Coordinates of C-alpha atoms in Angstrom, one line a residue:
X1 CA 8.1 54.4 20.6
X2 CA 10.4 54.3 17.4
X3 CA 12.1 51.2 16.5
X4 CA 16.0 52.6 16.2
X5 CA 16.0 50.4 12.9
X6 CA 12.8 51.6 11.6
X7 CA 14.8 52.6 8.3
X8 CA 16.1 49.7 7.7
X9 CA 12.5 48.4 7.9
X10 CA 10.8 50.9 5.4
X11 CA 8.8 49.3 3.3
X12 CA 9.4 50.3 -0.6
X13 CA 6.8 48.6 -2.4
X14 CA 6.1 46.2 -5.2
X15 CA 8.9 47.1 -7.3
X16 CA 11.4 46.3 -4.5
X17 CA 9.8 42.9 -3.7
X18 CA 9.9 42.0 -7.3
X19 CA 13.4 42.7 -7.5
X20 CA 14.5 41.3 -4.1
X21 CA 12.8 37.9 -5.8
X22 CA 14.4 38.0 -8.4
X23 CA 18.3 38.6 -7.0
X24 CA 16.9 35.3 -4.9
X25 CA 15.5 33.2 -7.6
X26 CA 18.4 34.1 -9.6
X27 CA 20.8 33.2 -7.0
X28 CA 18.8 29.8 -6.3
X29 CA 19.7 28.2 -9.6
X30 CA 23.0 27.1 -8.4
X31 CA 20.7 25.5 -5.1
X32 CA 18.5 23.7 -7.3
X33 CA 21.5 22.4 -9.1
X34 CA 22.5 21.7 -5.6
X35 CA 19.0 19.0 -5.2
X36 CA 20.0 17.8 -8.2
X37 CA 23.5 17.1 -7.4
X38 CA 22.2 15.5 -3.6
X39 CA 19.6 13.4 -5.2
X40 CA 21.2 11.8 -8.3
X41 CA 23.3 9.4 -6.2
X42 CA 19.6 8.0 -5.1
X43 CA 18.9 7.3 -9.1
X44 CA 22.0 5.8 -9.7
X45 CA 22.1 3.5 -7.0
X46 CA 18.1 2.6 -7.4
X47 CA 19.7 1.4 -11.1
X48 CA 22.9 0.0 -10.7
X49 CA 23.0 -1.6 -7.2
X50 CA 23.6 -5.5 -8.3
X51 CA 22.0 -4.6 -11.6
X52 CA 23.7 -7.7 -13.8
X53 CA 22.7 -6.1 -16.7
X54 CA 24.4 -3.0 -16.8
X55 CA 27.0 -1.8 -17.8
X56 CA 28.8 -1.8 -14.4
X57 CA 27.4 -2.7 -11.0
X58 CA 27.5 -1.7 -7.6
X59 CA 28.5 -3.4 -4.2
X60 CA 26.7 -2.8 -1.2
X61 CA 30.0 -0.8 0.2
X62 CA 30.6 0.8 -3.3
X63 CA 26.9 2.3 -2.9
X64 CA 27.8 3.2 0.9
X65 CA 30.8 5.5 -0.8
X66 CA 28.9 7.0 -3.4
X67 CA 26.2 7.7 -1.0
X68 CA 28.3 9.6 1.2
X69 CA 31.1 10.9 -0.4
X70 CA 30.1 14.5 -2.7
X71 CA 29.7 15.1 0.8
X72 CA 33.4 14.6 1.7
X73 CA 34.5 17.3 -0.3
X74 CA 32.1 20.1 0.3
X75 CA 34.1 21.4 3.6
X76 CA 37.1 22.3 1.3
X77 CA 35.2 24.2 -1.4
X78 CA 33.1 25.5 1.8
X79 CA 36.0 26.7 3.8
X80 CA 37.8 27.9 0.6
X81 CA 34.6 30.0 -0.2
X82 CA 34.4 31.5 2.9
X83 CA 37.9 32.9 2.7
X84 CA 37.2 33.6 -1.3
X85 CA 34.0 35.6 -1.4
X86 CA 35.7 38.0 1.4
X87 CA 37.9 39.5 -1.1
X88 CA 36.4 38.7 -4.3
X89 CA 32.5 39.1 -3.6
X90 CA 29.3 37.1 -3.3
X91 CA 28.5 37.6 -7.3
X92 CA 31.7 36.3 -8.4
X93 CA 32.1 33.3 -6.3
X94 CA 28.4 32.1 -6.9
X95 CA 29.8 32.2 -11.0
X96 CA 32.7 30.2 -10.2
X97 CA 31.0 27.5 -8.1
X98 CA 29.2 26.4 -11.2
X99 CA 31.8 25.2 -13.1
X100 CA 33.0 22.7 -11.0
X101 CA 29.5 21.3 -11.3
X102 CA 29.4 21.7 -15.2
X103 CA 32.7 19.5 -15.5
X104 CA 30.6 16.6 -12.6
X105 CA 27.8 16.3 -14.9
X106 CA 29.6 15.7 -18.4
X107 CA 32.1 13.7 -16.5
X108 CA 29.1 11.3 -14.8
X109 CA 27.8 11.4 -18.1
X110 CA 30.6 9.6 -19.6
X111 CA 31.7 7.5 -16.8
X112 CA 31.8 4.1 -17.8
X113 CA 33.3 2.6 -14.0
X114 CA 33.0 3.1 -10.4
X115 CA 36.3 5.2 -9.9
X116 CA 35.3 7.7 -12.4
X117 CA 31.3 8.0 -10.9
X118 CA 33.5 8.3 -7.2
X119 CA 35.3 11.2 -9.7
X120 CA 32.2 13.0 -11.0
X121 CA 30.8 13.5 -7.3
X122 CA 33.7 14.6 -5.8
X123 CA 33.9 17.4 -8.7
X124 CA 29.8 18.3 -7.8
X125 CA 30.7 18.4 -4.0
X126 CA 33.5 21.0 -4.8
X127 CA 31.2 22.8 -6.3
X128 CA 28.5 22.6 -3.5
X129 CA 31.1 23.6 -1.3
X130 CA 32.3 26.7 -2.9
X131 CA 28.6 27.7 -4.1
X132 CA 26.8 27.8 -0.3
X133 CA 28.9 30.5 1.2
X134 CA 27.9 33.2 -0.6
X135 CA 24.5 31.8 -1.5
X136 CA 23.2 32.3 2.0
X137 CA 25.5 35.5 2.9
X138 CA 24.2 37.1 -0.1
X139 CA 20.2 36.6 0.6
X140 CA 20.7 37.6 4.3
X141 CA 22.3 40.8 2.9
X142 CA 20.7 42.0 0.3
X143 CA 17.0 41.6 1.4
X144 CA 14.6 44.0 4.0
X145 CA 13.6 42.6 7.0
X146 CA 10.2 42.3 6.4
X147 CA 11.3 40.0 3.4
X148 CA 14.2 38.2 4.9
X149 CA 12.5 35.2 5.9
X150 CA 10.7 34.7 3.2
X151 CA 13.6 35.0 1.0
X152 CA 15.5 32.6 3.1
X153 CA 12.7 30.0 3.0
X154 CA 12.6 30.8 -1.0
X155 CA 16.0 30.4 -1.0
X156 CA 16.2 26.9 1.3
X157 CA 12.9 25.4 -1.0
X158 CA 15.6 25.7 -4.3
X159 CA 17.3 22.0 -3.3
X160 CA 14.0 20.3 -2.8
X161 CA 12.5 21.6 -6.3
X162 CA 16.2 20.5 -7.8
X163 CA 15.7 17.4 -6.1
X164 CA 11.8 17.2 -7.6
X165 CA 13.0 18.1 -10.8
X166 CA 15.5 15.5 -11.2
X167 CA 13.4 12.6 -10.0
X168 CA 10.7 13.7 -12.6
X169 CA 13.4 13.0 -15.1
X170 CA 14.6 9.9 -13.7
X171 CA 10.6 8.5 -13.6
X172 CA 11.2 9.2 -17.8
X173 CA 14.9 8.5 -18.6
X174 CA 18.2 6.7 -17.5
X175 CA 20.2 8.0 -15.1
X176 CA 23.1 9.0 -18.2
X177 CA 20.1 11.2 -19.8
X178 CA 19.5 12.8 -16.3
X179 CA 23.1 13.6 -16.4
X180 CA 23.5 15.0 -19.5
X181 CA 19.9 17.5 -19.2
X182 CA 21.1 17.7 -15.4
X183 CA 24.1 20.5 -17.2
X184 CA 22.0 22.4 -18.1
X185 CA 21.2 24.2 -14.7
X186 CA 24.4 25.3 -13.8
X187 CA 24.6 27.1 -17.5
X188 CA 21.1 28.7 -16.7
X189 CA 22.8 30.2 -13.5
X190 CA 25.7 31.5 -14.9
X191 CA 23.8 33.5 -17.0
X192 CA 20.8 34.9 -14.4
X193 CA 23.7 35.3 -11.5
X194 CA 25.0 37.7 -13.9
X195 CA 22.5 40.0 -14.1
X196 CA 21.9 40.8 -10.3
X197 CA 24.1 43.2 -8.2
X198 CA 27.0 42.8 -5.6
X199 CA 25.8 42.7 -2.8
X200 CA 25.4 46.3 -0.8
X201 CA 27.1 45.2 2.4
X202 CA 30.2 43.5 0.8
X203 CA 30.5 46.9 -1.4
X204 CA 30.6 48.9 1.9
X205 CA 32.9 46.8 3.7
X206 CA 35.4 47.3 0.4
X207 CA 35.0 51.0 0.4
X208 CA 32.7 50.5 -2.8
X209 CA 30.1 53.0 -1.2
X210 CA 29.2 54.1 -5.0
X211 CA 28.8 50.6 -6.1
X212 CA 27.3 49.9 -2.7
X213 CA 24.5 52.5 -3.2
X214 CA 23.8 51.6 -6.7
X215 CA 23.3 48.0 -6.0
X216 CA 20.9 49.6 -3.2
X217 CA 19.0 50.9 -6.0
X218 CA 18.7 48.0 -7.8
X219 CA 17.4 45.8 -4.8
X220 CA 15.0 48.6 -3.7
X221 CA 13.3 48.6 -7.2
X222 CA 15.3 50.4 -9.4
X223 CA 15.0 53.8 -7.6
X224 CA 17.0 56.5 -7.0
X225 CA 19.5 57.3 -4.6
X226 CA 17.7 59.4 -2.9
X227 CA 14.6 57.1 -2.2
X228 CA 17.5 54.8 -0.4
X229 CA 19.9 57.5 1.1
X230 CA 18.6 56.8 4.9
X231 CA 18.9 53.0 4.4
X232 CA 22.2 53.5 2.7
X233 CA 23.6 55.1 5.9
X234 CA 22.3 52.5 7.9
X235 CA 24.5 50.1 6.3
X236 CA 27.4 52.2 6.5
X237 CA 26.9 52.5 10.4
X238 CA 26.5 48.7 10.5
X239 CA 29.2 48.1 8.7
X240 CA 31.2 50.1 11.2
X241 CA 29.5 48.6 14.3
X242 CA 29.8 45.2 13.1
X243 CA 33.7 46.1 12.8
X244 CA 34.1 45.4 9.1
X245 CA 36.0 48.9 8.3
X246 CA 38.5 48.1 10.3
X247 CA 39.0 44.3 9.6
X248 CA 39.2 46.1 6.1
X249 CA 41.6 48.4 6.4
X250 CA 44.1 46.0 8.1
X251 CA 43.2 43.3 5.4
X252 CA 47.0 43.2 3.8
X253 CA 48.1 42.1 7.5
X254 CA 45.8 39.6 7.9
X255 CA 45.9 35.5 7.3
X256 CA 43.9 32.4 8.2
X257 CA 44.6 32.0 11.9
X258 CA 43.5 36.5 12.5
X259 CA 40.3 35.4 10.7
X260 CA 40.0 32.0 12.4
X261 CA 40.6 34.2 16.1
X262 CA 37.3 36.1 15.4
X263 CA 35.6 33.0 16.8
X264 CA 36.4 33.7 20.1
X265 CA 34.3 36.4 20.1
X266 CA 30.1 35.5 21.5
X267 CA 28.8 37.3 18.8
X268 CA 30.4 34.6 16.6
X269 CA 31.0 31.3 18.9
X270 CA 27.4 31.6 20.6
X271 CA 25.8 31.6 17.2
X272 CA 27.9 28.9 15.6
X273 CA 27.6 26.8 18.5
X274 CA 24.0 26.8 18.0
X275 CA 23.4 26.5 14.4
X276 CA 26.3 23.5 14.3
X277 CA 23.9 21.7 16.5
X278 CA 20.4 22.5 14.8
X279 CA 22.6 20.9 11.4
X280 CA 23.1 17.6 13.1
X281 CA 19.4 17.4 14.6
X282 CA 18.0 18.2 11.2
X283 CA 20.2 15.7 9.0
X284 CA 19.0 12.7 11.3
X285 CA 15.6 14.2 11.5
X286 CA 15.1 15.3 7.8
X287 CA 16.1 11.4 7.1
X288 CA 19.5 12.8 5.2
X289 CA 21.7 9.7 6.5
X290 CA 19.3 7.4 5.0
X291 CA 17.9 9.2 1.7
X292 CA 20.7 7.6 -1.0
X293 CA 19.5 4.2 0.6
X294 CA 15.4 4.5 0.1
X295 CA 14.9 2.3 -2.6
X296 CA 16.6 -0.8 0.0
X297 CA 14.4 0.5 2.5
X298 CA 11.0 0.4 0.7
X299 CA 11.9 -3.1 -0.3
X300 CA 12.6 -4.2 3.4
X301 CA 9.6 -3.0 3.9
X302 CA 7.6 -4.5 1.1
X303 CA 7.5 -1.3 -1.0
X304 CA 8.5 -3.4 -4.2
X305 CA 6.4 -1.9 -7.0
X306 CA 6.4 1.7 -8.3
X307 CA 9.2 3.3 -6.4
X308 CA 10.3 5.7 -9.1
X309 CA 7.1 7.2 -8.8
X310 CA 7.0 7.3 -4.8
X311 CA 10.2 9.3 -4.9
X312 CA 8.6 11.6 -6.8
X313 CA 5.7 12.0 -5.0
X314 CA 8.0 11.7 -1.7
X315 CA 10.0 14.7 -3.6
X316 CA 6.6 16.8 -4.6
X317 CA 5.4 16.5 -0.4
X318 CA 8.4 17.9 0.3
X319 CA 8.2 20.9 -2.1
X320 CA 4.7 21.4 -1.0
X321 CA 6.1 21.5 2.9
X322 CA 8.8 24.4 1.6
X323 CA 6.1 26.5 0.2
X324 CA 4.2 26.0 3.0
X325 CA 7.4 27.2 5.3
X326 CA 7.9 30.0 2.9
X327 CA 4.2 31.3 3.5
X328 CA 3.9 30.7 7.1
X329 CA 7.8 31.8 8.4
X330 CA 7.1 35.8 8.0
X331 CA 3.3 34.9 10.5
X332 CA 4.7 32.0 13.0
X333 CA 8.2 32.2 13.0
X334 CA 11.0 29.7 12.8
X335 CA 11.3 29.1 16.8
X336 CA 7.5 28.0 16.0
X337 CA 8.3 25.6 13.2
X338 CA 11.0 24.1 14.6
X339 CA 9.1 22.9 17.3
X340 CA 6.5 22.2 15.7
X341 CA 8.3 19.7 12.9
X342 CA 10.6 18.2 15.3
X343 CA 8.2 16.8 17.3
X344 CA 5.9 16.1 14.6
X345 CA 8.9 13.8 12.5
X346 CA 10.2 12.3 16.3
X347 CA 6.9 10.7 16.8
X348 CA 6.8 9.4 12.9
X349 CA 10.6 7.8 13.3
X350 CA 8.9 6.0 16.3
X351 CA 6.2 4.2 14.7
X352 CA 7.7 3.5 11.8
X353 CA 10.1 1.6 13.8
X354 CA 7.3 0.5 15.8
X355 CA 5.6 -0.8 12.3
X356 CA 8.4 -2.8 11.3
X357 CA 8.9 -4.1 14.9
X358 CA 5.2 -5.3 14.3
X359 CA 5.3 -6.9 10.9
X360 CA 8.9 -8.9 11.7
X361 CA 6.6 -10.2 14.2
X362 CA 4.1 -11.4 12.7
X363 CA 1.7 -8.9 14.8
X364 CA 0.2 -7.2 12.0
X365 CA 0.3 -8.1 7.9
X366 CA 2.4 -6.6 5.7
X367 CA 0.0 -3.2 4.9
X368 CA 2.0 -1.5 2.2
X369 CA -0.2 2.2 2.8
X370 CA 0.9 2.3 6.4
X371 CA 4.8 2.8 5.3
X372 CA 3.9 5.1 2.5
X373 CA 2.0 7.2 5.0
X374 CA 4.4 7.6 7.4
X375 CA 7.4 7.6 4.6
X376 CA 5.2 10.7 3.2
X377 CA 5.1 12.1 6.4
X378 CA 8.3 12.0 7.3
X379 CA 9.3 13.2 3.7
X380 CA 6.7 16.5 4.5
X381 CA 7.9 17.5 7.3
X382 CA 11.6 16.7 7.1
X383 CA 11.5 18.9 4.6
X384 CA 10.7 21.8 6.7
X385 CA 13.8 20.3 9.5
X386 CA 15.6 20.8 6.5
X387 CA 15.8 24.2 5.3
X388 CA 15.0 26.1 9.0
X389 CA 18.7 26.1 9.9
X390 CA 19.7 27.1 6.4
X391 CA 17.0 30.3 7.1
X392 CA 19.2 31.1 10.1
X393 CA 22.7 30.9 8.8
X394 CA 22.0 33.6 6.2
X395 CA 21.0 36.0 9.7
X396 CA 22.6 34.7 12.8
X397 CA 26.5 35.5 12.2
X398 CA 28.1 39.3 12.4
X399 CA 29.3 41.4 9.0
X400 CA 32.7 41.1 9.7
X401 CA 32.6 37.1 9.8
X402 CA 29.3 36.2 8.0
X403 CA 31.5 35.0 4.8
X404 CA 34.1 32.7 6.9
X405 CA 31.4 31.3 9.5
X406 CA 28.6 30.7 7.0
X407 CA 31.1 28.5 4.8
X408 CA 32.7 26.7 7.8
X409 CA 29.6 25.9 9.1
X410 CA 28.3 24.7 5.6
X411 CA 31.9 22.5 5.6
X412 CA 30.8 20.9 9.0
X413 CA 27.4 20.3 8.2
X414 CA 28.4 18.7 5.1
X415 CA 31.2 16.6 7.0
X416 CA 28.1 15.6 9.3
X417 CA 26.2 14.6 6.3
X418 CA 29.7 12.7 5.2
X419 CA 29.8 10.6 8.2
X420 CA 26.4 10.1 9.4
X421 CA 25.6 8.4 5.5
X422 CA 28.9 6.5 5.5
X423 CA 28.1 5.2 8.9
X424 CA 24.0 4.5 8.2
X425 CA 24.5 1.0 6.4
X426 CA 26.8 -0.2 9.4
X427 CA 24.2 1.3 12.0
X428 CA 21.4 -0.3 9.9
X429 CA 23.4 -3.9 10.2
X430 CA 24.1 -3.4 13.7
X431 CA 20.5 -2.2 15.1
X432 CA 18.2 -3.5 12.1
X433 CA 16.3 -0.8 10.4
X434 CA 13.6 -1.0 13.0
X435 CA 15.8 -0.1 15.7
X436 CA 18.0 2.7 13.9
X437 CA 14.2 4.4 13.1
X438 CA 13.6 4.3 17.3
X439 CA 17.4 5.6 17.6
X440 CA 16.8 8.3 15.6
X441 CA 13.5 9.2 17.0
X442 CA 15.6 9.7 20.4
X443 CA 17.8 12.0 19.0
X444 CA 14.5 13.9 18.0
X445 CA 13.5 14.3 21.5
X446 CA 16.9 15.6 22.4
X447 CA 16.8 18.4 19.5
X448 CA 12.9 19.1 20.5
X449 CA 14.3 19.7 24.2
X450 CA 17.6 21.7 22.9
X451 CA 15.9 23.9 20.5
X452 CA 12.6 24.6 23.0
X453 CA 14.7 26.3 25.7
X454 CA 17.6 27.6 23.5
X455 CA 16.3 28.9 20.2
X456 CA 15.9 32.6 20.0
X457 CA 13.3 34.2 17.7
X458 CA 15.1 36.0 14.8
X459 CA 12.2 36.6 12.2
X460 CA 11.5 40.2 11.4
X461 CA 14.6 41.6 13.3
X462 CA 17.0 43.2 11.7
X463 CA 20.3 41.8 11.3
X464 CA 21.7 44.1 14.0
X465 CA 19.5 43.1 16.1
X466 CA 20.1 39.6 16.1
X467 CA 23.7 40.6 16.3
X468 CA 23.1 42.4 19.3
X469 CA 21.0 39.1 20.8
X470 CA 24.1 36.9 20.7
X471 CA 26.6 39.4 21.5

């Protein structure tokens, strides 16, 4: 029997893949600036928490702050994108979300006290904000199904080799130098976002069916229409079942609150529901809360020497863990990986607690390769915890609300981020690390439980499909 999307599946060849990677890889230059952006508040704080002899210092509440708060201001950019790209595109959105992050750089580059380093990260959150939205709506539209996860995974590994990159360059320089080389990636992807297409989908849903087809051709390998005509018509049939000609034509009538109602609908409120709750489980489970904090941690735990160099190795396992993802998604799926890393990371919060429980103690010696063991551990497959619900954001939402849901769920996750980072040091005081480690590790059992009985299989369906699943 015929799959009833078998043309959306066709397979085109090498040509296509090659160019499908490289709309993805061109598009991931504003996410590796995003791991950049994400890890340089770890740098700084490693060099100028009670540091005496620089310039300016930091407070343990002033590094709680910085810690937390590019996070702060991602839901506006977020939010904003959503409503943006609708109207103006996925291409020209992902250009403007770079400049933001141009001015953050030059700005933390200069800064010479703590209100203007609070001032460069609020202008790099803006510009996280504003750049996910269409990141992730543009790789779930542009790409087969065959490729989809794949290029999702590609797409999710960006921040992890931004955040490797940068803590190579922090091993060799000050954190100013880091700044200052650190502007050059949003420059680079200015310039390679320009030379890949609209995306098809947006084009359709405009009435751009021209444009729409000739992106087609780009993505498919630079064929001809003809070689993409039955594809092309699939997209205009999903753009009219997923409702997006209408929503289109009645676009002058429309405002925030007839955008906002769409999320009454299950196709859009079943999937949301979900993929808000899969963020928070990965954040506490990828060790995001406690990540601008690390170098504290290794010292409580007697991790004194060398930790420029364990972040980059911690940084390197975690790259390693995305290719890995990116290999295995397409053969095991993500329902498969989730499990799998979830329970893996729940057992590591558990003894590392356990560990510290033991050495407080006095039952066991202080034995610095257990730590870095289960440190790397947690740093591997974290990793993974990551980047899965990013995967699915880019396939679980509808046409007609992909742009507003995937930025307001990329505000919330980031508002998540916000509080559970402002709030770690205070849990930390309150529980002692060992205990926060064991707290966390029940919240992995919870998400293991959740995601075991709840999370449908989306790899290798098309995005109808998984349209139809939730509906």
């Amino acid at each position: 029997m015929k799959n009833k999307n078998e043309n959306t599946s066709k397979t085109y060849g090498t040509k296509a893949t090659v160019a499908q990677i490289f709309a993805t890889i061109a598009q991931s230059f504003l996410l590796i600036g995003l791991g950049m952006e994400l890890g340089m508040p770890v740098i700084v704080i490693q060099q100028l928490y009670q540091n005496s002899d620089s310039e300016f210092s930091l407070t343990l509440t002033e590094i709680s702050w910085y810690g937390s708060l590019l996070c702060i201001f991602h839901p506006a950019g977020s939010v904003l994108s959503g409503l943006l790209q609708e109207r103006f595109g996925r291409k020209r959105c992902m250009i403007i979300a770079n400049f933001p992050s141009i001015f953050g750089w030059i700005l933390l580059y200069y800064t010479h006290s703590v209100v203007s380093l609070y001032a460069s990260t609020v202008m790099m959150g803006l510009s996280i904000g504003f750049s996910e939205a269409p990141i992730f709506s543009y790789v779930g539209e542009i790409t087969e199904p065959r490729l989809r996860g794949a290029m999702a995974s590609l797409t999710s590994t960006a921040p992890m080799f931004g955040g490797s990159f940068l803590f190579t360059l922090g091993y060799f320089f000050e954190w100013r130098t880091v700044a200052l080389l650190s502007t050059l990636c949003p420059i680079t992807s200015i310039c390679v976002v320009m030379l890949i297409p609209e995306s098809p989908i947006w084009l359709v849903s405009k009435g751009e069916n021209e444009k729409a087809e000739k992106a087609l051709c780009w993505l498919r390998g630079w064929v001809k229409p003809e070689v993409v005509k039955m594809e092309y018509l699939e997209l205009v049939r999903y753009n009219e079942v997923s409702g997006t000609q209408r929503l289109a034509r009645d676009a002058n009538h429309k405002n925030l609150f007839s955008k906002l109602a769409q999320f009454k609908e299950p196709s859009v409120y079943r999937p949301l529901r979900l993929i808000i709750f899969y963020f928070f489980t990965s954040i506490i489970m990828g060790s995001i809360p406690w990540k601008p904090f690390i170098g504290k941690i290794m010292t409580e735990v007697g991790l004194l020497n060398n930790q420029s160099l364990l972040l980059v190795v911690f940084a390197v396992l975690q790259n390693i863990s995305c290719m890995i993802v990116v290999s295995a998604v397409h053969y095991l799926g993500k329902r498969f990986l989730t499990n799998l890393t979830f329970s893996v990371n729940t057992l590591l919060m558990f003894l590392f607690g356990i560990y510290i429980i033991a050495m407080k103690n006095n039952y066991i010696c202080s034995t610095p390769w257990i730590p870095i063991t289960i440190l790397c551990g947690i740093s591997f497959f974290g990793a993974a915890i990551i980047i899965l619900p990013w995967m699915l954001l880019s396939e679980v939402f509808p046409n007609k609300s992909r742009g507003i849901a995937t930025g307001l769920t990329a505000g919330l996750t980031y508002l998540q981020i916000f509080i559970l980072t402002k709030s770690y040091l205070t849990v930390e005081t309150l529980l002692t690390l060992e205990y926060t480690m064991v707290f966390f590790g029940c919240f992995g059992i919870l998400g293991s439980l959740y995601f075991y009985f709840y999370l449908p299989e989306t790899e290798n369906k098309t995005l109808l499909e998984i349209e139809e699943f939730f509906t």
